[in-house]
Short mmCIF file of C-alpha atoms in Angstrom, two decimals:
data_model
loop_
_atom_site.label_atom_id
_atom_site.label_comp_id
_atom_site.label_asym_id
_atom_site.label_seq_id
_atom_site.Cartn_x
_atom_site.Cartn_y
_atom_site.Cartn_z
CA UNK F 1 85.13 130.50 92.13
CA UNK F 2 87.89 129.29 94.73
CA UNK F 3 88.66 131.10 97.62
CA UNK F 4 91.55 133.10 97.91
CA UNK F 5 94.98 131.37 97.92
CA UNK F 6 97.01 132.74 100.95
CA UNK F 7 100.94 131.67 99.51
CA UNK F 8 102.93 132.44 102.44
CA UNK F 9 106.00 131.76 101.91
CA UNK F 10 105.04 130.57 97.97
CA UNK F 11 103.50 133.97 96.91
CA UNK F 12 106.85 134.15 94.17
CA UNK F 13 105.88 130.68 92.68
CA UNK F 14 101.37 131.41 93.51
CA UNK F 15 101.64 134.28 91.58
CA UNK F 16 103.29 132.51 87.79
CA UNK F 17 101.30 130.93 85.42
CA UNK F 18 101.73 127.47 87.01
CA UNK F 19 101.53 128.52 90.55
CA UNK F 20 97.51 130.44 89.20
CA UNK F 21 96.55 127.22 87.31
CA UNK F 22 97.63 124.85 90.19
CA UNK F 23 95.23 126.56 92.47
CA UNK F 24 91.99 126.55 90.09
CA UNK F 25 92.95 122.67 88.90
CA UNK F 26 92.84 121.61 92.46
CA UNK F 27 89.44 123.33 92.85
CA UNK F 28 87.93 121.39 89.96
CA UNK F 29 85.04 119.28 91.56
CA UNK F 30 86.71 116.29 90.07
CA UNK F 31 89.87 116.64 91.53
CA UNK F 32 88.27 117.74 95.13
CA UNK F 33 86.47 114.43 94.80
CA UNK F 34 89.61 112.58 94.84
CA UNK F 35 90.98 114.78 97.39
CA UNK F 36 88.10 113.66 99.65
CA UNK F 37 88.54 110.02 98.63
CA UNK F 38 91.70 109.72 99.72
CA UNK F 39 91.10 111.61 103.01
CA UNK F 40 88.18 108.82 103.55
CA UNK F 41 90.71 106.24 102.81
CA UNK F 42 93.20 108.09 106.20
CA UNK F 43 95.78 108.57 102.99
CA UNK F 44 97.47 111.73 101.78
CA UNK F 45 95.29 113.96 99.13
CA UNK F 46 98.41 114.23 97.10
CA UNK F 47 99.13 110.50 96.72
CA UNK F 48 96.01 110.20 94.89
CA UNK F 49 96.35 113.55 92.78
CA UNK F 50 99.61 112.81 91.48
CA UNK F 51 98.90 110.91 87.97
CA UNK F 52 96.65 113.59 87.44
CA UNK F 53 98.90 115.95 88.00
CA UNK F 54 101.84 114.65 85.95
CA UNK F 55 99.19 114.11 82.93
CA UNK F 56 97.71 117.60 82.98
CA UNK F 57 101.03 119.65 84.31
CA UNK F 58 103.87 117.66 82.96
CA UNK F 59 106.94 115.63 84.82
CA UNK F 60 108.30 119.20 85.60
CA UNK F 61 105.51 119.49 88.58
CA UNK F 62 107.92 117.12 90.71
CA UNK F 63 110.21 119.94 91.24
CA UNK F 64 110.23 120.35 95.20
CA UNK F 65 109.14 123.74 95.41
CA UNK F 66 106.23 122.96 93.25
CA UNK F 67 105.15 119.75 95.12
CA UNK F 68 105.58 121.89 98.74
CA UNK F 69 103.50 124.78 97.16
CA UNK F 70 100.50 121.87 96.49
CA UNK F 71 100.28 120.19 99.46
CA UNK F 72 100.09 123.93 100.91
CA UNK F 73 97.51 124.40 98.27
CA UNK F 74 95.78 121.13 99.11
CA UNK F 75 95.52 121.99 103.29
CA UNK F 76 94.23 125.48 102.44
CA UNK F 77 91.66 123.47 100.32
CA UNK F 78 90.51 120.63 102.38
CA UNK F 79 90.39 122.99 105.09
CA UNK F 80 87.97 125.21 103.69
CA UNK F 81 85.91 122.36 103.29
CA UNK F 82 85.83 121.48 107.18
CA UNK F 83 88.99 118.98 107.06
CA UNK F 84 91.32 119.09 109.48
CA UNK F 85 94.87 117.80 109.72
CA UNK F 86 95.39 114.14 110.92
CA UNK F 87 98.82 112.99 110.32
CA UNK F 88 102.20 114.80 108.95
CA UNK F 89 104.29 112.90 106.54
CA UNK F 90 102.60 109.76 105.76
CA UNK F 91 104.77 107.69 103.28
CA UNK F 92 103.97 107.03 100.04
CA UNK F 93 105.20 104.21 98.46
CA UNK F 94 104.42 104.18 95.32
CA UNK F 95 107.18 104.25 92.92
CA UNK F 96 105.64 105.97 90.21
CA UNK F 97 104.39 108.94 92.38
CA UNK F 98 106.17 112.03 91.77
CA UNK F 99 105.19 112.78 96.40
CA UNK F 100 107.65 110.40 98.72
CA UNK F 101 105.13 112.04 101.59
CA UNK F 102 102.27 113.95 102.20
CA UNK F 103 99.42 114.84 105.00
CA UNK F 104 96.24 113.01 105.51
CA UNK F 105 93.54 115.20 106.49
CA UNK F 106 89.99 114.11 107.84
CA UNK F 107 86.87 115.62 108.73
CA UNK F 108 86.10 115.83 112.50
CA UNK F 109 84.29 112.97 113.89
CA UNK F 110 80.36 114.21 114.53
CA UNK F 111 79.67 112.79 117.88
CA UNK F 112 82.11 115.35 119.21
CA UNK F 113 81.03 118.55 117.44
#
């Protein structure tokens, strides 16, 4: 069960259909995994979600307000797992990715816990 989503400033768009399914889809073990990955890798969680996004949500998930509401979604996820934020608006430059920018994340370095 994932924990509680706290929308913010998103609670119009959390609380639809999309906005519900968005939050348990990004809890699915298989897309944490990636989410992880890519925080390994120092690049942003969403740069690596995105085709899986587009195939299981449609193009319409590019909308703005729907890509800001994920990478909210993301943060709240990663950091419930012990990730912390590294870097703010790392480029992606991918042309096929429906994110020009997200944050990288990463878990804190052990010899300093």
């Amino acid at each position: 069960m994932p924990t509680p989503y706290r929308p913010d400033h998103f609670a119009r768009l959390a609380a639809t259909p999309l906005g519900q399914a968005l939050w348990h889809w990004l809890h699915e073990p298989a897309h944490v995994q990636v989410m992880e990955v890519a925080s390994y890798l120092r690049r942003p969680a969403v740069e690596a979600l995105s085709p899986y996004l587009v195939a299981d949500f449609g193009p319409n998930i590019g909308q703005n307000t729907t890509k800001q509401m994920i990478g909210h979604m993301i943060r709240q996820v990663l950091e419930h797992r012990g990730y912390h934020l590294d870097r703010n608006n790392v480029r992606i430059k991918r042309p096929d990715n429906v994110f020009f920018s997200g944050s990288a994340y990463r878990l804190p370095d052990p010899a300093f816990i």
